[in-house]
C-alpha cells in the first residue's frame, strides 16, 4: 500500500477543510492557440474570456495560463498604452473566471542560479506581488538550471528565497505555489504541489506506469507535498501521438486519461488533450520524438474547415489540418463516444464525489491511500482507500477479467464483461 499526505490542520492554516487546490483539475492553456477575439490570427486574453463557458462545461477548476508572465506582461512591461490594454484584458479575464467559479494560475520562469542573488530574489517577489494584486490565485514556478552544473544538484531556491516568496503572499495564505520538478531534485517538498514529468515520459506499459506512479507517491510522502500529475504538455508530445497515433494512439490515450484522473492529488490537463488531438507533423512515422515537441496548432472549436472557429481571420498563426472537422469541440459534444465526452464523464464523477454530491458516492475519491491489486501480466489495478474508486488498466494484447465492483466508466466498451486491450475502467467497490 502506498499513501500520500493526508490533509491536517497542522499542514496549513486555512482551517479544517483542505484548500481549493487540494484535488483541483488544472487546464493548461497557451493563450496564443486558444481563441482569437480580434481577428489577427493569434489567440488573446479576450478570446480566452469569451470561451470560459466551455471550461465550465467540461468541469475544470483552474485555468493554468502558460507563457503569459514571459511575454511583455508584468511589473516591467514596456509601452504604457499596450500595458494598459493588456492588463485591462487580464483583469477582465480574471474577474469573469471568478464569476464562473474558476481560478487563474500562472507559470513563472525561474532560474535557480539567479535566485541565489538578492536582486533576483527581490525581482521574483515583486513579480509575484504584481500578479497577486491582479487577482491571480496561484503560481507554478518553472525551475530551470541554466547557471547550475548538473552534478551540483543544488535543486531549488534556498531557504531565504523560499521565506521571501511566502512572505510576498502572506496576505493570502490560500494562494497556490507549485513547481515543476525533476525526480530526485533538491527542490522537492519546498512548495504546495510538485508537478512531475514522469507520466509524460512513460510508455504505455502497465509495469512502467505502476512504477512511475509508485515512485512519485513515495516521493511526495517523503517530502510531505501534494502530487501533481500530467501526461502531456508544452514540452512533451501529446499522448495520442506518443502512444502510436491514429486509432491505437487514441484508444491508449483514453485509457491513460482514466488512470490520470483516478490518482490522488492535483491533475493538469493540457489544452486539446481532452479532444484527443495529435501533434501536427508531416509524417509521424518518420519524425523523431524531439521533432514532435511543440507541434501544436489552434484549438478547433466548430465548423468543417480551418481555422474551425478559432479566429475570423482566414490565416491563423498556425494552420490546422483540413481533416480535423471530426475533432472539433462542436462535433465531439454531439458524440457520446468522443474523447471529449469521456473526459466530461470522468471529470463529472471526480468533481461530484470530491464535492460530496448525493449523486456520487463521496468515498470514491475521499481517500489518498493507493492500494495495488494483483493483476494479470500487462495490467494494473489500484484502489483509493478501503472503499474508494478502483481503476484497472489493460496494456496487454488480450481481454482480461475485471476486478470486483460495479463498473462506473470505461474508456472503451467491455467485451463480455472483460476489459479489452488498451482500455481502462473505473469501478465502485462500496
Short mmCIF file of C-alpha atoms in Angstrom, two decimals:
data_model
loop_
_atom_site.label_atom_id
_atom_site.label_comp_id
_atom_site.label_asym_id
_atom_site.label_seq_id
_atom_site.Cartn_x
_atom_site.Cartn_y
_atom_site.Cartn_z
CA UNK A 1 0.00 0.00 0.00
CA UNK A 2 1.21 3.49 -0.85
CA UNK A 3 -0.05 6.62 0.82
CA UNK A 4 0.37 10.29 0.12
CA UNK A 5 -0.03 13.16 2.53
CA UNK A 6 -3.40 13.49 4.21
CA UNK A 7 -4.92 16.85 4.98
CA UNK A 8 -4.38 18.04 8.55
CA UNK A 9 -4.81 21.43 10.18
CA UNK A 10 -1.14 21.30 11.09
CA UNK A 11 -0.11 21.35 7.43
CA UNK A 12 -1.92 24.59 6.58
CA UNK A 13 -3.56 27.46 8.37
CA UNK A 14 -6.73 27.61 6.30
CA UNK A 15 -8.87 25.65 8.77
CA UNK A 16 -10.26 22.14 8.88
CA UNK A 17 -11.09 21.95 5.17
CA UNK A 18 -8.38 21.41 2.55
CA UNK A 19 -7.52 24.37 0.32
CA UNK A 20 -9.24 24.80 -3.03
CA UNK A 21 -6.30 23.35 -4.97
CA UNK A 22 -6.03 20.10 -2.96
CA UNK A 23 -7.67 17.92 -5.65
CA UNK A 24 -8.17 20.54 -8.35
CA UNK A 25 -8.20 19.87 -12.08
CA UNK A 26 -5.99 22.39 -13.88
CA UNK A 27 -6.35 23.18 -17.57
CA UNK A 28 -3.06 24.36 -19.12
CA UNK A 29 -3.59 26.93 -21.87
CA UNK A 30 -1.25 28.59 -24.32
CA UNK A 31 -3.36 31.72 -24.83
CA UNK A 32 -1.99 32.26 -28.35
CA UNK A 33 -3.56 28.98 -29.52
CA UNK A 34 -6.87 29.00 -27.65
CA UNK A 35 -9.21 31.65 -29.12
CA UNK A 36 -8.72 34.84 -31.15
CA UNK A 37 -11.03 37.79 -30.42
CA UNK A 38 -9.60 40.48 -32.73
CA UNK A 39 -9.15 38.53 -35.99
CA UNK A 40 -5.37 38.90 -36.13
CA UNK A 41 -4.89 35.12 -36.25
CA UNK A 42 -3.38 34.88 -32.76
CA UNK A 43 -5.21 33.90 -29.60
CA UNK A 44 -5.58 36.50 -26.86
CA UNK A 45 -6.90 37.06 -23.36
CA UNK A 46 -10.29 38.34 -24.51
CA UNK A 47 -10.68 35.27 -26.69
CA UNK A 48 -9.97 33.16 -23.62
CA UNK A 49 -12.61 35.07 -21.66
CA UNK A 50 -15.24 34.53 -24.35
CA UNK A 51 -14.70 30.76 -24.12
CA UNK A 52 -14.91 30.32 -20.34
CA UNK A 53 -18.28 28.63 -20.71
CA UNK A 54 -16.57 25.68 -22.37
CA UNK A 55 -14.27 25.16 -19.38
CA UNK A 56 -17.27 25.31 -17.05
CA UNK A 57 -18.99 22.73 -19.20
CA UNK A 58 -16.21 20.16 -19.04
CA UNK A 59 -15.66 20.55 -15.28
CA UNK A 60 -12.36 22.42 -14.97
CA UNK A 61 -11.41 24.03 -11.64
CA UNK A 62 -8.39 26.12 -12.59
CA UNK A 63 -7.09 27.77 -15.76
CA UNK A 64 -3.33 27.47 -15.89
CA UNK A 65 -2.02 30.17 -18.23
CA UNK A 66 1.37 29.33 -19.69
CA UNK A 67 3.69 31.95 -21.10
CA UNK A 68 1.64 34.99 -20.02
CA UNK A 69 4.18 36.25 -17.48
CA UNK A 70 7.01 35.98 -20.01
CA UNK A 71 5.55 37.87 -22.99
CA UNK A 72 5.98 41.51 -22.04
CA UNK A 73 3.40 41.46 -19.26
CA UNK A 74 4.40 42.14 -15.70
CA UNK A 75 5.84 44.88 -13.50
CA UNK A 76 8.43 45.84 -16.14
CA UNK A 77 6.12 45.98 -19.16
CA UNK A 78 7.27 48.49 -21.79
CA UNK A 79 4.78 50.55 -23.83
CA UNK A 80 2.37 52.10 -21.28
CA UNK A 81 -0.55 52.12 -23.74
CA UNK A 82 -0.02 48.48 -24.64
CA UNK A 83 0.43 47.67 -20.97
CA UNK A 84 -2.88 49.30 -20.05
CA UNK A 85 -4.76 47.42 -22.79
CA UNK A 86 -3.25 44.03 -21.94
CA UNK A 87 -3.70 44.41 -18.22
CA UNK A 88 -7.31 45.52 -18.65
CA UNK A 89 -7.92 42.36 -20.67
CA UNK A 90 -6.23 40.28 -18.00
CA UNK A 91 -8.33 41.81 -15.23
CA UNK A 92 -11.50 41.22 -17.27
CA UNK A 93 -10.48 37.58 -17.71
CA UNK A 94 -9.72 37.10 -14.02
CA UNK A 95 -12.98 38.73 -12.95
CA UNK A 96 -15.05 36.69 -15.40
CA UNK A 97 -13.29 33.47 -14.39
CA UNK A 98 -14.00 34.10 -10.72
CA UNK A 99 -17.65 34.78 -11.57
CA UNK A 100 -17.70 31.31 -13.14
CA UNK A 101 -16.07 29.79 -10.02
CA UNK A 102 -12.85 29.22 -11.96
CA UNK A 103 -9.37 30.03 -10.64
CA UNK A 104 -6.45 31.55 -12.55
CA UNK A 105 -2.86 30.37 -12.09
CA UNK A 106 0.31 31.43 -13.90
CA UNK A 107 3.64 29.96 -14.93
CA UNK A 108 6.63 31.98 -13.70
CA UNK A 109 10.01 31.08 -15.17
CA UNK A 110 12.74 30.91 -12.53
CA UNK A 111 16.48 30.34 -12.96
CA UNK A 112 17.65 28.55 -9.82
CA UNK A 113 21.16 30.00 -10.11
CA UNK A 114 19.79 33.56 -10.38
CA UNK A 115 17.78 33.02 -7.22
CA UNK A 116 21.00 32.89 -5.27
CA UNK A 117 21.32 36.63 -5.94
CA UNK A 118 19.42 39.07 -3.68
CA UNK A 119 18.44 41.25 -6.63
CA UNK A 120 16.86 38.27 -8.43
CA UNK A 121 15.03 37.28 -5.28
CA UNK A 122 13.62 40.78 -4.99
CA UNK A 123 12.55 40.78 -8.64
CA UNK A 124 10.72 37.47 -8.26
CA UNK A 125 8.95 38.69 -5.13
CA UNK A 126 7.97 41.89 -6.96
CA UNK A 127 6.60 39.85 -9.87
CA UNK A 128 4.55 37.60 -7.60
CA UNK A 129 3.08 40.59 -5.77
CA UNK A 130 2.22 42.26 -9.07
CA UNK A 131 0.19 39.27 -10.27
CA UNK A 132 -1.22 38.62 -6.82
CA UNK A 133 -2.68 42.14 -6.79
CA UNK A 134 -4.36 41.40 -10.15
CA UNK A 135 -6.28 38.50 -8.61
CA UNK A 136 -4.13 35.53 -9.67
CA UNK A 137 -4.94 32.51 -7.50
CA UNK A 138 -1.65 30.67 -7.74
CA UNK A 139 1.70 30.21 -9.41
CA UNK A 140 3.76 27.39 -10.81
CA UNK A 141 7.47 28.12 -10.62
CA UNK A 142 9.11 26.57 -13.68
CA UNK A 143 12.57 25.95 -12.24
CA UNK A 144 15.49 25.85 -14.66
CA UNK A 145 19.13 25.04 -14.07
CA UNK A 146 20.77 27.27 -16.70
CA UNK A 147 23.55 28.53 -14.48
CA UNK A 148 23.99 25.40 -12.39
CA UNK A 149 26.21 22.41 -13.29
CA UNK A 150 24.07 19.23 -13.39
CA UNK A 151 26.39 17.42 -10.99
CA UNK A 152 25.89 20.06 -8.30
CA UNK A 153 22.22 19.13 -7.85
CA UNK A 154 21.51 22.32 -5.95
CA UNK A 155 17.85 21.94 -6.89
CA UNK A 156 15.51 24.70 -5.84
CA UNK A 157 15.72 28.04 -4.07
CA UNK A 158 17.50 28.39 -0.75
CA UNK A 159 15.52 28.85 2.50
CA UNK A 160 15.93 32.65 2.41
CA UNK A 161 14.35 32.86 -1.04
CA UNK A 162 11.57 30.49 -0.01
CA UNK A 163 10.73 32.64 3.00
CA UNK A 164 10.74 35.77 0.84
CA UNK A 165 8.33 34.23 -1.65
CA UNK A 166 6.00 33.05 1.09
CA UNK A 167 6.15 36.47 2.73
CA UNK A 168 5.21 38.12 -0.57
CA UNK A 169 1.89 36.28 -0.46
CA UNK A 170 1.42 36.31 3.30
CA UNK A 171 -1.72 38.40 3.00
CA UNK A 172 -3.46 35.48 1.30
CA UNK A 173 -2.45 32.02 2.50
CA UNK A 174 -4.90 30.42 0.07
CA UNK A 175 -2.64 31.16 -2.93
CA UNK A 176 -1.21 28.05 -4.53
CA UNK A 177 2.54 27.87 -5.06
CA UNK A 178 3.65 24.84 -7.06
CA UNK A 179 6.68 23.87 -9.06
CA UNK A 180 7.64 21.68 -11.97
CA UNK A 181 10.26 19.29 -10.63
CA UNK A 182 12.67 16.65 -11.80
CA UNK A 183 12.91 13.39 -9.93
CA UNK A 184 15.40 13.50 -7.03
CA UNK A 185 15.95 17.26 -7.28
CA UNK A 186 16.53 19.11 -4.02
CA UNK A 187 13.56 21.36 -4.78
CA UNK A 188 11.13 18.61 -3.83
CA UNK A 189 8.82 19.50 -0.99
CA UNK A 190 9.50 23.24 -0.99
CA UNK A 191 6.06 24.26 -2.30
CA UNK A 192 2.44 23.11 -2.00
CA UNK A 193 2.36 20.88 -5.09
CA UNK A 194 5.10 19.18 -7.10
CA UNK A 195 4.22 18.63 -10.76
CA UNK A 196 6.32 15.75 -12.06
CA UNK A 197 7.10 14.83 -15.66
CA UNK A 198 7.20 11.07 -15.01
CA UNK A 199 3.90 10.05 -16.62
CA UNK A 200 4.52 12.35 -19.59
CA UNK A 201 7.59 10.26 -20.39
CA UNK A 202 6.32 6.77 -19.53
CA UNK A 203 5.49 4.19 -22.18
CA UNK A 204 2.03 2.65 -22.40
CA UNK A 205 3.01 -0.42 -20.40
CA UNK A 206 1.41 -1.36 -17.09
CA UNK A 207 4.61 -2.17 -15.24
CA UNK A 208 6.25 1.12 -16.19
CA UNK A 209 3.14 3.12 -15.31
CA UNK A 210 2.80 1.42 -11.92
CA UNK A 211 6.48 2.01 -11.16
CA UNK A 212 6.23 5.70 -12.14
CA UNK A 213 3.12 6.28 -10.02
CA UNK A 214 4.55 4.39 -7.06
CA UNK A 215 7.81 6.34 -7.09
CA UNK A 216 6.04 9.68 -7.29
CA UNK A 217 3.64 8.86 -4.46
CA UNK A 218 6.56 7.69 -2.33
CA UNK A 219 8.50 10.90 -3.07
CA UNK A 220 5.51 13.07 -2.15
CA UNK A 221 5.13 11.19 1.10
CA UNK A 222 8.82 11.58 1.88
CA UNK A 223 8.86 15.31 1.15
CA UNK A 224 5.38 15.97 2.58
CA UNK A 225 4.00 17.57 -0.56
CA UNK A 226 0.95 17.11 -2.78
CA UNK A 227 1.42 15.21 -6.06
CA UNK A 228 0.71 16.96 -9.35
CA UNK A 229 0.03 14.77 -12.38
CA UNK A 230 0.22 15.42 -16.11
CA UNK A 231 0.58 13.17 -19.16
CA UNK A 232 1.37 15.82 -21.79
CA UNK A 233 2.33 19.46 -22.02
CA UNK A 234 4.16 22.09 -23.99
CA UNK A 235 7.43 20.19 -23.66
CA UNK A 236 6.07 16.69 -24.27
CA UNK A 237 4.31 15.05 -27.23
CA UNK A 238 0.57 14.60 -26.85
CA UNK A 239 -0.26 11.07 -25.80
CA UNK A 240 -2.26 10.21 -28.95
CA UNK A 241 0.93 10.67 -30.97
CA UNK A 242 3.23 9.29 -28.28
CA UNK A 243 1.17 6.10 -27.94
CA UNK A 244 1.21 5.18 -31.62
CA UNK A 245 -1.05 7.66 -33.42
CA UNK A 246 -4.37 7.02 -35.14
CA UNK A 247 -6.99 4.74 -33.62
CA UNK A 248 -4.46 2.86 -31.46
CA UNK A 249 -2.96 6.03 -30.02
CA UNK A 250 -6.39 7.45 -29.28
CA UNK A 251 -7.57 4.27 -27.52
CA UNK A 252 -4.46 4.26 -25.34
CA UNK A 253 -4.82 7.98 -24.64
CA UNK A 254 -8.42 7.37 -23.49
CA UNK A 255 -7.24 4.63 -21.15
CA UNK A 256 -4.43 6.75 -19.76
CA UNK A 257 -6.86 9.60 -19.10
CA UNK A 258 -8.81 7.42 -16.67
CA UNK A 259 -5.59 6.42 -14.89
CA UNK A 260 -4.58 10.08 -14.61
CA UNK A 261 -7.94 11.25 -13.24
CA UNK A 262 -8.15 8.39 -10.73
CA UNK A 263 -4.93 9.36 -8.91
CA UNK A 264 -4.91 11.35 -5.65
CA UNK A 265 -3.65 14.91 -5.90
CA UNK A 266 -3.76 17.73 -8.42
CA UNK A 267 -4.28 16.93 -12.12
CA UNK A 268 -3.27 19.05 -15.09
CA UNK A 269 -4.96 18.58 -18.49
CA UNK A 270 -3.12 20.09 -21.44
CA UNK A 271 -5.40 22.15 -23.70
CA UNK A 272 -6.52 19.91 -26.57
CA UNK A 273 -5.77 16.74 -24.64
CA UNK A 274 -9.47 16.41 -23.84
CA UNK A 275 -10.17 16.38 -27.60
CA UNK A 276 -7.64 13.66 -28.37
CA UNK A 277 -5.66 16.00 -30.61
CA UNK A 278 -2.41 14.62 -32.05
CA UNK A 279 0.77 16.52 -32.71
CA UNK A 280 0.73 18.13 -36.17
CA UNK A 281 3.69 16.82 -38.17
CA UNK A 282 4.27 15.92 -41.79
CA UNK A 283 4.84 12.22 -41.28
CA UNK A 284 4.58 10.96 -37.70
CA UNK A 285 6.13 7.60 -38.61
CA UNK A 286 9.37 9.23 -39.70
CA UNK A 287 9.65 12.09 -37.20
CA UNK A 288 11.91 11.55 -34.17
CA UNK A 289 10.37 12.36 -30.80
CA UNK A 290 12.32 15.59 -30.33
CA UNK A 291 10.82 16.99 -33.55
CA UNK A 292 7.28 16.38 -32.29
CA UNK A 293 7.68 18.79 -29.41
CA UNK A 294 5.69 21.99 -29.75
CA UNK A 295 3.89 20.82 -32.91
CA UNK A 296 0.65 22.49 -31.80
CA UNK A 297 -1.99 24.41 -33.74
CA UNK A 298 -5.03 26.45 -32.59
CA UNK A 299 -7.99 24.80 -30.87
CA UNK A 300 -10.64 23.50 -33.27
CA UNK A 301 -13.96 24.84 -32.00
CA UNK A 302 -16.57 24.32 -34.71
CA UNK A 303 -17.32 24.09 -38.41
CA UNK A 304 -15.94 21.94 -41.19
CA UNK A 305 -12.87 23.85 -42.36
CA UNK A 306 -9.83 25.57 -40.79
CA UNK A 307 -9.46 27.56 -38.65
CA UNK A 308 -12.51 25.80 -37.15
CA UNK A 309 -13.88 28.82 -35.26
CA UNK A 310 -10.57 29.77 -33.66
CA UNK A 311 -10.47 33.12 -35.49
CA UNK A 312 -12.33 35.15 -38.06
CA UNK A 313 -9.01 35.51 -39.87
CA UNK A 314 -8.60 33.09 -42.77
CA UNK A 315 -4.95 32.53 -41.92
CA UNK A 316 -4.37 31.85 -38.23
CA UNK A 317 -0.95 31.75 -36.60
CA UNK A 318 -0.54 28.04 -37.40
CA UNK A 319 -2.81 26.15 -39.80
CA UNK A 320 -4.94 23.28 -38.53
CA UNK A 321 -5.20 20.10 -40.64
CA UNK A 322 -8.09 20.03 -43.11
CA UNK A 323 -9.39 16.71 -41.75
CA UNK A 324 -9.94 17.88 -38.17
CA UNK A 325 -13.66 18.52 -38.66
CA UNK A 326 -14.44 15.40 -36.60
CA UNK A 327 -12.19 16.57 -33.76
CA UNK A 328 -13.83 19.94 -33.16
CA UNK A 329 -15.49 20.68 -29.84
CA UNK A 330 -18.81 21.07 -31.64
CA UNK A 331 -18.56 17.63 -33.24
CA UNK A 332 -17.36 15.88 -30.09
CA UNK A 333 -20.09 17.33 -27.90
CA UNK A 334 -22.59 15.62 -30.18
CA UNK A 335 -20.87 12.22 -29.92
CA UNK A 336 -21.23 10.05 -26.82
CA UNK A 337 -18.15 8.06 -27.86
CA UNK A 338 -15.79 11.02 -28.31
CA UNK A 339 -12.69 11.82 -26.31
CA UNK A 340 -14.38 14.96 -25.00
CA UNK A 341 -17.41 13.01 -23.78
CA UNK A 342 -15.13 10.59 -21.91
CA UNK A 343 -13.31 13.45 -20.17
CA UNK A 344 -16.59 15.15 -19.28
CA UNK A 345 -17.99 11.99 -17.67
CA UNK A 346 -14.77 11.29 -15.77
CA UNK A 347 -14.43 14.88 -14.56
CA UNK A 348 -18.09 14.95 -13.53
CA UNK A 349 -17.65 11.82 -11.40
CA UNK A 350 -14.41 13.09 -9.87
CA UNK A 351 -15.75 16.55 -9.10
CA UNK A 352 -19.12 15.38 -7.78
CA UNK A 353 -17.51 12.85 -5.45
CA UNK A 354 -14.96 15.34 -4.12
CA UNK A 355 -17.74 17.91 -3.59
CA UNK A 356 -19.83 15.34 -1.70
CA UNK A 357 -22.81 15.48 -4.03
CA UNK A 358 -25.58 12.96 -3.37
CA UNK A 359 -25.48 11.57 -6.91
CA UNK A 360 -22.00 10.07 -6.46
CA UNK A 361 -20.59 8.09 -3.52
CA UNK A 362 -18.30 10.54 -1.66
CA UNK A 363 -15.87 7.78 -0.73
CA UNK A 364 -14.79 7.27 -4.37
CA UNK A 365 -12.14 9.99 -4.20
CA UNK A 366 -12.12 10.70 -0.45
CA UNK A 367 -9.05 8.67 0.48
CA UNK A 368 -5.48 9.37 -0.60
CA UNK A 369 -4.29 5.85 0.10
CA UNK A 370 -3.45 3.85 -3.03
CA UNK A 371 -3.71 0.08 -2.71
CA UNK A 372 -2.38 -2.00 -5.60
CA UNK A 373 -4.13 -5.21 -6.63
CA UNK A 374 -2.54 -8.28 -8.09
CA UNK A 375 -3.19 -8.11 -11.84
CA UNK A 376 -2.61 -10.25 -14.94
CA UNK A 377 0.59 -9.65 -16.96
CA UNK A 378 0.42 -6.35 -18.80
CA UNK A 379 -2.23 -4.97 -16.44
CA UNK A 380 -2.52 -2.90 -13.28
CA UNK A 381 -5.26 -2.12 -10.79
CA UNK A 382 -5.37 0.14 -7.75
CA UNK A 383 -7.99 1.34 -5.30
CA UNK A 384 -8.37 4.66 -3.47
CA UNK A 385 -8.65 3.62 0.17
CA UNK A 386 -10.64 0.69 1.52
CA UNK A 387 -13.93 1.59 -0.20
CA UNK A 388 -12.92 4.09 -2.86
CA UNK A 389 -12.61 4.08 -6.61
CA UNK A 390 -10.88 1.15 -8.31
CA UNK A 391 -9.02 1.83 -11.55
CA UNK A 392 -7.96 -1.05 -13.83
CA UNK A 393 -5.77 -0.75 -16.93
CA UNK A 394 -5.06 -3.37 -19.60
CA UNK A 395 -1.96 -2.73 -21.71
CA UNK A 396 -1.72 -6.33 -22.89
CA UNK A 397 -2.93 -7.64 -26.25
CA UNK A 398 -5.87 -9.65 -24.86
CA UNK A 399 -9.04 -9.06 -22.80
CA UNK A 400 -8.71 -9.74 -19.06
CA UNK A 401 -11.16 -10.18 -16.17
CA UNK A 402 -12.17 -7.03 -14.29
CA UNK A 403 -11.53 -6.54 -10.57
CA UNK A 404 -14.59 -6.85 -8.30
CA UNK A 405 -17.02 -3.95 -8.30
CA UNK A 406 -19.66 -2.07 -10.26
CA UNK A 407 -18.36 -0.54 -13.49
CA UNK A 408 -18.81 3.24 -13.44
CA UNK A 409 -16.94 4.16 -16.61
CA UNK A 410 -14.69 2.54 -19.20
CA UNK A 411 -12.55 4.06 -21.92
CA UNK A 412 -13.94 1.57 -24.47
CA UNK A 413 -16.87 -0.88 -24.47
CA UNK A 414 -16.30 -4.02 -22.42
CA UNK A 415 -16.11 -7.39 -24.16
CA UNK A 416 -18.44 -9.90 -22.48
CA UNK A 417 -17.71 -8.38 -19.11
CA UNK A 418 -13.96 -8.34 -19.64
CA UNK A 419 -11.55 -5.41 -20.00
CA UNK A 420 -10.30 -5.21 -23.62
CA UNK A 421 -6.74 -4.46 -24.66
CA UNK A 422 -5.70 -0.78 -24.48
CA UNK A 423 -8.60 0.01 -22.15
CA UNK A 424 -9.11 1.27 -18.61
CA UNK A 425 -12.16 1.17 -16.35
CA UNK A 426 -13.40 2.72 -13.12
CA UNK A 427 -15.28 0.57 -10.63
CA UNK A 428 -17.06 1.23 -7.35
CA UNK A 429 -16.45 -1.27 -4.57
CA UNK A 430 -18.53 0.44 -1.88
#
